[in-house]
mmCIF file of C-alpha atoms in Angstrom:
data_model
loop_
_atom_site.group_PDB
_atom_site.id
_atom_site.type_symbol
_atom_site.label_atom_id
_atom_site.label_comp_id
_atom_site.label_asym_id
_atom_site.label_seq_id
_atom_site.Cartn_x
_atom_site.Cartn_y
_atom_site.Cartn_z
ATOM 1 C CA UNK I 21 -9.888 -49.455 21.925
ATOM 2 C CA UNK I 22 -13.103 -49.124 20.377
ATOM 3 C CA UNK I 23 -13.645 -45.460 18.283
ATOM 4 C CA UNK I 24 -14.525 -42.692 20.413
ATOM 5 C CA UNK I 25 -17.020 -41.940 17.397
ATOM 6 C CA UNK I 26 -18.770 -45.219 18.781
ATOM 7 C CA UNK I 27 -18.637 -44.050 22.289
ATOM 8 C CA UNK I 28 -20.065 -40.609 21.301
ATOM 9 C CA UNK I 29 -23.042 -42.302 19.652
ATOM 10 C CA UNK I 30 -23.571 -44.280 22.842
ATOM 11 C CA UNK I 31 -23.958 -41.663 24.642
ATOM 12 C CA UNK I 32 -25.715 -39.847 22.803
ATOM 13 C CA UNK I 33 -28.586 -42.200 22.876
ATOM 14 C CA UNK I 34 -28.147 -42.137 26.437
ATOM 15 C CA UNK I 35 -27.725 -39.348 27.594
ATOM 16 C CA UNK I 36 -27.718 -36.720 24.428
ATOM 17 C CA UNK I 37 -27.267 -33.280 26.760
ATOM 18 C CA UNK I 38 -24.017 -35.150 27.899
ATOM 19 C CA UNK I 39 -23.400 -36.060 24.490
ATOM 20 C CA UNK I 40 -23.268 -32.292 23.334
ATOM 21 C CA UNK I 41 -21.319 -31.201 26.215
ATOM 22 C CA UNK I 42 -18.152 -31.755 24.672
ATOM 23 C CA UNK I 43 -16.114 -29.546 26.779
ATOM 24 C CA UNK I 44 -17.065 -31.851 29.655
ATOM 25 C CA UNK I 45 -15.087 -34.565 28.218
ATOM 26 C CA UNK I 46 -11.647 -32.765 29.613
ATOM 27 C CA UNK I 47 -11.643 -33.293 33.307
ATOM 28 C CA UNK I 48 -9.983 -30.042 34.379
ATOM 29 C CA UNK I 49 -7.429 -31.472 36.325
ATOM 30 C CA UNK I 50 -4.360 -30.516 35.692
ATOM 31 C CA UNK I 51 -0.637 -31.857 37.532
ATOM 32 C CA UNK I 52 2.423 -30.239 38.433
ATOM 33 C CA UNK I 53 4.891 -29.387 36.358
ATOM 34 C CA UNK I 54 7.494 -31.705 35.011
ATOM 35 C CA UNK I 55 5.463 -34.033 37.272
ATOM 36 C CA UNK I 56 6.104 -37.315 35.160
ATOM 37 C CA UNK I 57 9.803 -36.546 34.888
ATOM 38 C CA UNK I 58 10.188 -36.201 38.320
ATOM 39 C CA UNK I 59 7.498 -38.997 38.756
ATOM 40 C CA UNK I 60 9.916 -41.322 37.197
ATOM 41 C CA UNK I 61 13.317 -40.465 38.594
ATOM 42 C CA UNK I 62 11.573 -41.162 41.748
ATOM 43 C CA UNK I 63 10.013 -43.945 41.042
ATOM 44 C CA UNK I 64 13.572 -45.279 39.646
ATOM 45 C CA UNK I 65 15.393 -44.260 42.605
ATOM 46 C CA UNK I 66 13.124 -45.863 45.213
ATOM 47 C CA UNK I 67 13.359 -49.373 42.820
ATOM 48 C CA UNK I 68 17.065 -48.890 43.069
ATOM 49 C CA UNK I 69 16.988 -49.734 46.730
ATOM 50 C CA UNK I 70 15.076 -52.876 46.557
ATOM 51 C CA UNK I 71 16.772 -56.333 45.627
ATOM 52 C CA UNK I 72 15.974 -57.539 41.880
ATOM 53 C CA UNK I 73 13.564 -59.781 41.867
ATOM 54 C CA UNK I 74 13.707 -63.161 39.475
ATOM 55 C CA UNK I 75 12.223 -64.354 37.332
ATOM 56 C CA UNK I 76 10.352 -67.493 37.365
ATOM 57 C CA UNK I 77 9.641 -69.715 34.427
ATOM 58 C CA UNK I 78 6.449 -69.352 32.555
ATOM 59 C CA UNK I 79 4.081 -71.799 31.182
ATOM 60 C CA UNK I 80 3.470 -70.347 27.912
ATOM 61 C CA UNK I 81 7.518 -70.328 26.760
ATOM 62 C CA UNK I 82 7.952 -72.834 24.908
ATOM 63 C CA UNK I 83 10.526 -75.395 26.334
ATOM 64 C CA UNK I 84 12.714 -76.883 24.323
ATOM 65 C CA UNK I 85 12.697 -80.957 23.058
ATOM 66 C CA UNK I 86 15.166 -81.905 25.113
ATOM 67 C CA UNK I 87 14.281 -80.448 28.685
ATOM 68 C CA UNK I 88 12.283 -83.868 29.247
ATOM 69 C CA UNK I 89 15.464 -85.845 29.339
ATOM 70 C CA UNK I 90 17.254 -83.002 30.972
ATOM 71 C CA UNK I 91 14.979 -83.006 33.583
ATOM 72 C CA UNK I 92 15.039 -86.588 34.018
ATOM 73 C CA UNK I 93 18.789 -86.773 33.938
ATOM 74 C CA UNK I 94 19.312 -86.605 38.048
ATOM 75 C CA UNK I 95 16.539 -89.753 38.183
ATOM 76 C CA UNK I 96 18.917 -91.611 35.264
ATOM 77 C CA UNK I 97 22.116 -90.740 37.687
ATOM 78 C CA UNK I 98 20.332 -92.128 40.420
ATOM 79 C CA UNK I 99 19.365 -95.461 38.917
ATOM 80 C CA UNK I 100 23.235 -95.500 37.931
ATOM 81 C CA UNK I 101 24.722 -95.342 41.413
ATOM 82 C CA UNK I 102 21.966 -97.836 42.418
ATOM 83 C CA UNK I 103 23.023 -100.497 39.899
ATOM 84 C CA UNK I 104 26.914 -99.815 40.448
ATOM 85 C CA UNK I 105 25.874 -100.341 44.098
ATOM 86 C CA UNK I 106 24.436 -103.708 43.240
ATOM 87 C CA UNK I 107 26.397 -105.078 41.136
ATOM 88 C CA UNK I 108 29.652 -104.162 43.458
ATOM 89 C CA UNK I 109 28.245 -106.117 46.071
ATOM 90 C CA UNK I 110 27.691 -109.442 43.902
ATOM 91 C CA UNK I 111 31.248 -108.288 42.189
ATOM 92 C CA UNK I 112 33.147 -107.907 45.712
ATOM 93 C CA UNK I 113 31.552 -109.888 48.388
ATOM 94 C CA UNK I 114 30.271 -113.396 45.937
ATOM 95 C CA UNK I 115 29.043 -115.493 48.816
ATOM 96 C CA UNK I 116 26.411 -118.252 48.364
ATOM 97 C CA UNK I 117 23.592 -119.402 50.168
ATOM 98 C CA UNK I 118 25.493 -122.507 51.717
ATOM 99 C CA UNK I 119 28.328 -120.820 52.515
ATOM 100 C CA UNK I 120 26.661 -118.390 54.737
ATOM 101 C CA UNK I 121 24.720 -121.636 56.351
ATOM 102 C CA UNK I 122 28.097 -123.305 57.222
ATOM 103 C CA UNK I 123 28.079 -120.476 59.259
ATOM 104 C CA UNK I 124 25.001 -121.603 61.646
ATOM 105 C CA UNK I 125 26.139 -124.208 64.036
ATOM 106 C CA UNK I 126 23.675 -127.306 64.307
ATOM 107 C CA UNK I 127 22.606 -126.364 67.935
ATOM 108 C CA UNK I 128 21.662 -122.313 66.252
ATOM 109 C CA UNK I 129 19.574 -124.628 63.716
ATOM 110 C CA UNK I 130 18.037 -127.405 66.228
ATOM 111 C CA UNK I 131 17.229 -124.404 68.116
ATOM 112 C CA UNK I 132 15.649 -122.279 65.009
ATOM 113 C CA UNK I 133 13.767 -124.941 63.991
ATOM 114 C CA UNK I 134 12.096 -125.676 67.874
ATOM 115 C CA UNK I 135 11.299 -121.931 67.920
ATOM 116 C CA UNK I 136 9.586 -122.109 64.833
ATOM 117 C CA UNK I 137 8.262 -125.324 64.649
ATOM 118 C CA UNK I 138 4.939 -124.252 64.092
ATOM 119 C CA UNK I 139 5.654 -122.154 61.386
ATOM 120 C CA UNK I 140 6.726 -125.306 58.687
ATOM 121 C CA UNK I 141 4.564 -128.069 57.545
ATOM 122 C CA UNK I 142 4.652 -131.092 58.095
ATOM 123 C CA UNK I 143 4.596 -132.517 54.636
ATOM 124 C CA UNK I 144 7.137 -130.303 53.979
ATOM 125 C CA UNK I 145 9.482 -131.532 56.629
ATOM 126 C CA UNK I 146 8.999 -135.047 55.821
ATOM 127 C CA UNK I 147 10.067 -133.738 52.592
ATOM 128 C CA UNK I 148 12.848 -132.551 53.815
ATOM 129 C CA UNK I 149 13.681 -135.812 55.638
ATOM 130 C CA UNK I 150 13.167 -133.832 59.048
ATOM 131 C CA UNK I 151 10.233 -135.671 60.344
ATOM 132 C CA UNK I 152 10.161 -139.294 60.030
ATOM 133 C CA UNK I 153 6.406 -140.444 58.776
ATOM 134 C CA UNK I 154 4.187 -142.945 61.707
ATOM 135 C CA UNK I 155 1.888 -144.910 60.105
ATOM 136 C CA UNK I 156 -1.706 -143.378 61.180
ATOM 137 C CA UNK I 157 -3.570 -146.259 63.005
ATOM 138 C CA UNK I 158 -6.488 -147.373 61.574
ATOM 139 C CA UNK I 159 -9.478 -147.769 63.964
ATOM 140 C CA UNK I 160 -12.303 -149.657 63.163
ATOM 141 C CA UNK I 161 -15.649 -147.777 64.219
ATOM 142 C CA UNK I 162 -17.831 -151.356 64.737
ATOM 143 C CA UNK I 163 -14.697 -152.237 66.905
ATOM 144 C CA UNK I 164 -14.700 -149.545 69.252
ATOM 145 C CA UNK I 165 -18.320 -149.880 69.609
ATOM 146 C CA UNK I 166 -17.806 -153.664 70.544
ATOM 147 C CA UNK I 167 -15.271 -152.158 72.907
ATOM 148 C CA UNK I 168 -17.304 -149.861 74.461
ATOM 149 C CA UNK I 169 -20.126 -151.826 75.401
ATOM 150 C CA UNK I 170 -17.724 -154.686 76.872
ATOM 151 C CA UNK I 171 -15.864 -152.516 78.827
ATOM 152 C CA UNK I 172 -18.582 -149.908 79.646
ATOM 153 C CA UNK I 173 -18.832 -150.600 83.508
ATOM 154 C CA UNK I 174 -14.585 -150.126 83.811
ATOM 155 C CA UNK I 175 -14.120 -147.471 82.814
ATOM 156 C CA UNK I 176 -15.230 -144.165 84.309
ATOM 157 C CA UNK I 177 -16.754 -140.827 82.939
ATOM 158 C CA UNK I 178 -13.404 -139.166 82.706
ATOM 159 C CA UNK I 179 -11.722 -141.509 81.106
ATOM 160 C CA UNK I 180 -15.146 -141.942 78.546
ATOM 161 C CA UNK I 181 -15.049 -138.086 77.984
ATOM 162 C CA UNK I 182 -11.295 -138.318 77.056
ATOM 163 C CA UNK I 183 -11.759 -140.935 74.875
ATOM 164 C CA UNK I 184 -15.314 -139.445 72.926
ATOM 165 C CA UNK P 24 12.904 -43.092 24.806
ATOM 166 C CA UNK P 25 12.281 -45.100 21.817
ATOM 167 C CA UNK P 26 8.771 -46.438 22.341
ATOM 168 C CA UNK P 27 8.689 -50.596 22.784
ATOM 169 C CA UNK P 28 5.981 -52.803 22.298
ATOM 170 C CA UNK P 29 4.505 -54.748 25.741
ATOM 171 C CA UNK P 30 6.626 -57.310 24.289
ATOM 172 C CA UNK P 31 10.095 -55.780 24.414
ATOM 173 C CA UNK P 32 9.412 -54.307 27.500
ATOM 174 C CA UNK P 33 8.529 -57.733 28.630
ATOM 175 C CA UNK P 34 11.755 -58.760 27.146
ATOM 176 C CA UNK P 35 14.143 -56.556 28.856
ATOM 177 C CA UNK P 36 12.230 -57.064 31.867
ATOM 178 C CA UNK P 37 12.539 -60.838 32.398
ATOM 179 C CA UNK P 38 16.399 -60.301 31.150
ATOM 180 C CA UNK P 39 18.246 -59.310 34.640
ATOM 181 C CA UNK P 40 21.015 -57.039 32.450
ATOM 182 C CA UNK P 41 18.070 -54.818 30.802
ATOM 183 C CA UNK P 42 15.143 -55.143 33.726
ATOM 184 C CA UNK P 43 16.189 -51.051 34.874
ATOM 185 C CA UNK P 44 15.973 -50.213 31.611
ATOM 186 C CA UNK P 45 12.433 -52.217 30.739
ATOM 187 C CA UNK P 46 11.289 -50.880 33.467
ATOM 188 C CA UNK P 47 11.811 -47.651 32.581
ATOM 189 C CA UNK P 48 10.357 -48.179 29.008
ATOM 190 C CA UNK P 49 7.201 -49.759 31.170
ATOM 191 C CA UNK P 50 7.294 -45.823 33.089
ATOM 192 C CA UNK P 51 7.084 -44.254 29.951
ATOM 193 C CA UNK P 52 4.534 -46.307 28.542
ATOM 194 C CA UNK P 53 1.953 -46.581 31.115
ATOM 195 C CA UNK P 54 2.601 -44.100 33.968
ATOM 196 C CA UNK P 55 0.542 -41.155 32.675
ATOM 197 C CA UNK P 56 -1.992 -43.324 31.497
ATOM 198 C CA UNK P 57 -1.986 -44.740 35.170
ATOM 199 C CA UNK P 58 -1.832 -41.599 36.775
ATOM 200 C CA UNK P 59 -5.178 -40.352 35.226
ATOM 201 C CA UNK P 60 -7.303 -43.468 35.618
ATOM 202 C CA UNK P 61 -6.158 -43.186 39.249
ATOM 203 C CA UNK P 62 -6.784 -39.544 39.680
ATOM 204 C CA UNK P 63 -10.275 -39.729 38.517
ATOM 205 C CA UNK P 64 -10.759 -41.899 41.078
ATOM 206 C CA UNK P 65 -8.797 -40.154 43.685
ATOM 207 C CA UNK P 66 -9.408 -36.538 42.550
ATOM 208 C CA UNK P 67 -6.543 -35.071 44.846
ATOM 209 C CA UNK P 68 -3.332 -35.453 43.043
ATOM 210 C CA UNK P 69 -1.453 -35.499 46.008
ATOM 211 C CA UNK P 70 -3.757 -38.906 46.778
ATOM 212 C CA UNK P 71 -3.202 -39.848 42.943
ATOM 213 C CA UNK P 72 0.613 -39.587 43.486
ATOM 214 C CA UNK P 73 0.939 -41.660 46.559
ATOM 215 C CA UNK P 74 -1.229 -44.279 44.749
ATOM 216 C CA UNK P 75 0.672 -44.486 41.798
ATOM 217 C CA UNK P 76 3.841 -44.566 43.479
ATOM 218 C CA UNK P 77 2.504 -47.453 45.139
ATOM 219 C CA UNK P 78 1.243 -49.135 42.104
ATOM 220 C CA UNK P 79 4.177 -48.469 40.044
ATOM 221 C CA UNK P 80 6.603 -50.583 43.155
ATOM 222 C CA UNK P 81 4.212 -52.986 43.376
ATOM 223 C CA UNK P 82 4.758 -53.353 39.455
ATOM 224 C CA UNK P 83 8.063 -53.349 40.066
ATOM 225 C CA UNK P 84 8.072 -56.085 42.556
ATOM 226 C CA UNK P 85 6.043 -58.439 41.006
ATOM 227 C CA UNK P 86 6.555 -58.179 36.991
ATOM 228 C CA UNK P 87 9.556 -60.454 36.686
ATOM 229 C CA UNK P 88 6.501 -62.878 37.378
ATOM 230 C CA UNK P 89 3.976 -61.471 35.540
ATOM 231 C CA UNK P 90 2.750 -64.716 33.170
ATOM 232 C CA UNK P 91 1.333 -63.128 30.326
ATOM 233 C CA UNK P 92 -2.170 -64.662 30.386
ATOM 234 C CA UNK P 93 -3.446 -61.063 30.206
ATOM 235 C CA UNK P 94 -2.049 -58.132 28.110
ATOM 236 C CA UNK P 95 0.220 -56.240 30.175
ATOM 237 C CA UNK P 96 -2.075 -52.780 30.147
ATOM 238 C CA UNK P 97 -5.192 -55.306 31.644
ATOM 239 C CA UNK P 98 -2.373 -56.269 34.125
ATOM 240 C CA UNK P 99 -1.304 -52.714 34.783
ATOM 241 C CA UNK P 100 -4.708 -51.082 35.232
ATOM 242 C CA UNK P 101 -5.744 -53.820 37.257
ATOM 243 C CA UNK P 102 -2.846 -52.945 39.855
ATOM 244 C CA UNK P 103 -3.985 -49.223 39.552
ATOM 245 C CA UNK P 104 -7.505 -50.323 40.132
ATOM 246 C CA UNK P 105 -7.304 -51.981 43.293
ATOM 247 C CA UNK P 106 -4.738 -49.978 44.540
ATOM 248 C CA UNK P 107 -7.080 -47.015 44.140
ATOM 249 C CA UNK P 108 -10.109 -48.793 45.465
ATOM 250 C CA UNK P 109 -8.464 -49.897 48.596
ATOM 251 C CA UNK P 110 -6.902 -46.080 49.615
ATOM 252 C CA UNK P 111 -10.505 -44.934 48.662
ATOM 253 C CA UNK P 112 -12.224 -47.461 50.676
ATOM 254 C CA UNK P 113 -10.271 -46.418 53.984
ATOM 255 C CA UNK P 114 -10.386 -42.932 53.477
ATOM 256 C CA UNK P 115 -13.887 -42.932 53.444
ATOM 257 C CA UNK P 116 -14.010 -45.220 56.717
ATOM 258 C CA UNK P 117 -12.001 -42.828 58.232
ATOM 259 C CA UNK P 118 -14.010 -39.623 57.180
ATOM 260 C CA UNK P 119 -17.270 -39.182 59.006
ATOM 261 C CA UNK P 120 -18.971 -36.877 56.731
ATOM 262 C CA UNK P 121 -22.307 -36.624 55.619
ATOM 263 C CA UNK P 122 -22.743 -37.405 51.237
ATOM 264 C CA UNK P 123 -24.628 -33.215 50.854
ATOM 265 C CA UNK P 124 -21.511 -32.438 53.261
ATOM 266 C CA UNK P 125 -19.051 -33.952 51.083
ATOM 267 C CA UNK P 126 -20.676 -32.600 47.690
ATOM 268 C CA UNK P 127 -19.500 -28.722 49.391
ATOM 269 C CA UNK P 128 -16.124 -29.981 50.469
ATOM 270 C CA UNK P 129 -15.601 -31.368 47.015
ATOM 271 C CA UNK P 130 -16.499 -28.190 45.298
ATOM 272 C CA UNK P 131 -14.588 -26.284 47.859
ATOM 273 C CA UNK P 132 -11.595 -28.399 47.440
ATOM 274 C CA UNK P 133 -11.962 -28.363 43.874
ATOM 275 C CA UNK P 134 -12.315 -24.610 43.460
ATOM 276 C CA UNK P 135 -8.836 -23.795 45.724
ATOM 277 C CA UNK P 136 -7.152 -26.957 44.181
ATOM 278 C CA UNK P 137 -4.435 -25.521 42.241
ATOM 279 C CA UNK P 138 -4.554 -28.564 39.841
ATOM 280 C CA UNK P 139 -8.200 -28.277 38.591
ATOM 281 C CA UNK P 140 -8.593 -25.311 36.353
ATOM 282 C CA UNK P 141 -12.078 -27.108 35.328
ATOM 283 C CA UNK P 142 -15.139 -24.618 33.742
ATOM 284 C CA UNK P 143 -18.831 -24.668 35.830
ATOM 285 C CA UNK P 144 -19.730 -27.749 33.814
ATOM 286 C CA UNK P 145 -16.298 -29.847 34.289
ATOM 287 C CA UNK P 146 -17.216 -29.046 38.290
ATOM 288 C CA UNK P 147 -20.443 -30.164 37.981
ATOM 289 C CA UNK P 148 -19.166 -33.022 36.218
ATOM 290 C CA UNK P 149 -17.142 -33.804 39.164
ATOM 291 C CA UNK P 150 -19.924 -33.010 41.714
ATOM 292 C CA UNK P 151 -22.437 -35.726 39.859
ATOM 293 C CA UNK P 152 -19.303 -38.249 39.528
ATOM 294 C CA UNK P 153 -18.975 -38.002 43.202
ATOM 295 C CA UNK P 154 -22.392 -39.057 43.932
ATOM 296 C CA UNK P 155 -22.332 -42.743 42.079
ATOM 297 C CA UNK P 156 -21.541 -45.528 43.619
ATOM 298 C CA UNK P 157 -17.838 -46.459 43.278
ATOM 299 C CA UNK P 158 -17.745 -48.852 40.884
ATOM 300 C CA UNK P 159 -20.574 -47.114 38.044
ATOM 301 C CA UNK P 160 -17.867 -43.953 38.652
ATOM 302 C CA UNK P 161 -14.755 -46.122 37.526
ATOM 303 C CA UNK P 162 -17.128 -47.794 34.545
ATOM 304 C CA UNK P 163 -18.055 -44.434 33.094
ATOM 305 C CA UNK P 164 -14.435 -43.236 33.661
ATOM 306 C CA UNK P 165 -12.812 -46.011 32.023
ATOM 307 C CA UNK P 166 -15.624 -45.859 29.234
ATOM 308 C CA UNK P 167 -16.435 -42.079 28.903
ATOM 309 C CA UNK P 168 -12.420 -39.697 29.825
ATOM 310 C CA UNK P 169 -10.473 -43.530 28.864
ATOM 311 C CA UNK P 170 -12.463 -44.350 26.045
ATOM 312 C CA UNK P 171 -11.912 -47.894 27.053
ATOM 313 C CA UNK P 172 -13.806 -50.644 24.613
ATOM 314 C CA UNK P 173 -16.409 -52.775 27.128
ATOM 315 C CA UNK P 174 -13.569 -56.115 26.576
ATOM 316 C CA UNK P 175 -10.600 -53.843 27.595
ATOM 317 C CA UNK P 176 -13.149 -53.113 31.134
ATOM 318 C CA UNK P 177 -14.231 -56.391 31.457
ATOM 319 C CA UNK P 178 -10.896 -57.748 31.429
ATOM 320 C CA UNK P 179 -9.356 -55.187 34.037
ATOM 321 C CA UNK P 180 -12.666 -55.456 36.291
ATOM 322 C CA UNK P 181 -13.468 -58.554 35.912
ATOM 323 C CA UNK P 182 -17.110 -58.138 35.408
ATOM 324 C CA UNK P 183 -19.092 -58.874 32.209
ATOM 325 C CA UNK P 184 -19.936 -57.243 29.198
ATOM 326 C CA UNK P 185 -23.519 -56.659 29.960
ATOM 327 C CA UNK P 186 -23.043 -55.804 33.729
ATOM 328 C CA UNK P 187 -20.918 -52.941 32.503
ATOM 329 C CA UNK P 188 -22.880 -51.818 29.659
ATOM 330 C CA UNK P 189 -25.608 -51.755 32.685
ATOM 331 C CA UNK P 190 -23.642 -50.030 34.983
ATOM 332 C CA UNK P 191 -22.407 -47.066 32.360
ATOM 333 C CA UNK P 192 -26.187 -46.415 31.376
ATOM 334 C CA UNK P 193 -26.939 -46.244 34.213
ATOM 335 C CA UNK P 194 -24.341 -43.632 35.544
ATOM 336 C CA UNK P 195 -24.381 -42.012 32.146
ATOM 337 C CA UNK P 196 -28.288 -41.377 33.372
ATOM 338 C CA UNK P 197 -28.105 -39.937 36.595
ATOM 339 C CA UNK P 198 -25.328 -37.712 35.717
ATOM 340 C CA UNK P 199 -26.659 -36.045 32.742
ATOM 341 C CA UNK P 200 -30.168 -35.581 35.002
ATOM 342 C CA UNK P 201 -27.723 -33.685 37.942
ATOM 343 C CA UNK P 202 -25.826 -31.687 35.362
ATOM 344 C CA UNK P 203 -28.831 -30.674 33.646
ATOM 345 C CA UNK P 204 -30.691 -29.548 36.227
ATOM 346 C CA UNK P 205 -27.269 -27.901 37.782
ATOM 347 C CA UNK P 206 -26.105 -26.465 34.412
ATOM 348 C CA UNK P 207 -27.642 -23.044 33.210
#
């Protein structure tokens, strides 16, 4: 609070028949008595019928160095279970790869593969020994040209188209 | 009561074994204080008592989350302030009477109040107060009855420096011209 002397000066450069009417600085009002007594058994009584209300946490407390990890502790205890979950199921249940493919039948396999036989390549299969390589005949362009003209009147234009 | 510091009060507050009796230490710190910015306003204690009872629940209420970013009298006064301005503000919607009108009621009202005991001047006083608009009356309350520092109004109001400096010399103005001229 600044010092009323510095308020009075204020105002007295202001407004300086204000300034001198020091009397008016008392308001006149006046309250009943034993009014703040009363006021705050009142006031108490009506607080006393309404449920306490909590506090929440404030940013400018400082927490303390370890509430990081403390609040990170139910993510660690998750992780745990996770990894215990894991590793049980390598632990209990160790089947392999081929094992669980002795369980597919040839037929469930034939059958896969027909399903899906566009989805595998063919360089892969023959990898795989699944597709036996054709050799890839050869043609000779001056040949077929010879053949064409020979055999031009014989053959028809559907059979032409087909073959262009 | 031993007096307590914002602080302590703060404290006992946010500690649910010793809230009644921080709260308690916050009634005896601020309510009379509270009570006389908001009767200024109000000028009716009857109003000023239903406001403050108001205020002071709402306090209640809402301390236990009260953050601390301002001081806890900003915090306080700020309640008070609104509070006021809001019963004031629908009051006067309700009331249908004409400013000269409500000059004579005031005096009226004033003179048969039995908690004004105020000289010619202190009711002139009152009558030129009642002619601002509302927020020049709360800046040259705060500044001239509260003696309130131009920060401590800025915070509460939430208005600058210079707006209020503008605002008091201005009411400061106009009520020493109506008290002059009302004043023998």
């Amino acid at each position: 609070m600044e010092p009323s002397k510095d308020i009075q000066k204020e105002l007295a450069e202001t407004a300086p028949f204000l300034a001198r009417l020091s009397e008016s600085k008392k308001s006149g009002f006046q309250v009943p008595e034993h009014y703040f007594e009363q006021l705050s058994a009142g006031v108490l009584e009506q607080v006393a019928l309404i449920p306490k209300p909590q506090p929440v946490s404030h940013a400018t407390e400082k927490a303390p160095w370890y509430s990081t990890f403390l609040r990170l502790r139910w993510v660690g205890g998750l992780a745990a279970i996770l990894l215990g979950l894991v590793v049980s199921m390598y632990v209990f249940n160790p089947s392999t790869s081929d094992e669980q493919l002795i369980e597919i039948t040839a037929l469930e396999a034939t059958q896969y593969l027909n399903d899906h036989l566009d989805d595998f390549e063919t360089a892969l299969m023959v990898q795989e020994g699944l597709l036996v390589p054709t050799e890839t005949l050869e043609l000779d362009e001056r040949a077929v040209q010879q053949y064409l003209e020979q055999n031009i009147d014989d053959i028809d234009v559907a059979t032409l188209e087909s073959l262009l | 009561m031993e007096k307590h510091s914002d602080q302590e009060i703060l404290a006992f507050i946010r500690n649910p074994v010793n809230m009644e009796y921080g709260f308690r230490c916050l009634l005896a710190n601020y309510q009379e204080r509270l009570y006389w910015h908001i009767r200024r306003m109000a000028i009716d204690h009857e109003d000023a008592n239903d406001i403050l009872q108001n205020v002071l629940l709402k306090v209640y209420r809402s301390i236990a989350n009260f953050r601390g970013d301002a001081q806890l009298f900003t915090w306080l006064y700020r309640i008070a302030t609104n509070e006021t301005l809001t019963f004031l503000n629908k009051k006067q919607k309700k009331s249908t009477v004409a400013l000269e009108s409500e000059l004579t009621n005031l005096e009226e009202k004033l003179k048969a109040d039995p908690y004004f005991d105020g000289s010619a001047v202190q009711l002139e006083l009152q009558k030129a107060l009642a002619q601002l608009p509302e927020k020049q009356r709360l800046v040259f309350n705060m500044r001239y009855f509260e003696e309130l520092s131009y920060k401590e109004i800025s915070e509460i109001l939430e208005t600058s420096v210079g707006a209020l400096k503008a605002s008091y010399h201005h009411a400061a103005k106009k009520i020493e011209a109506y008290v002059k001229a009302n004043v023998g």
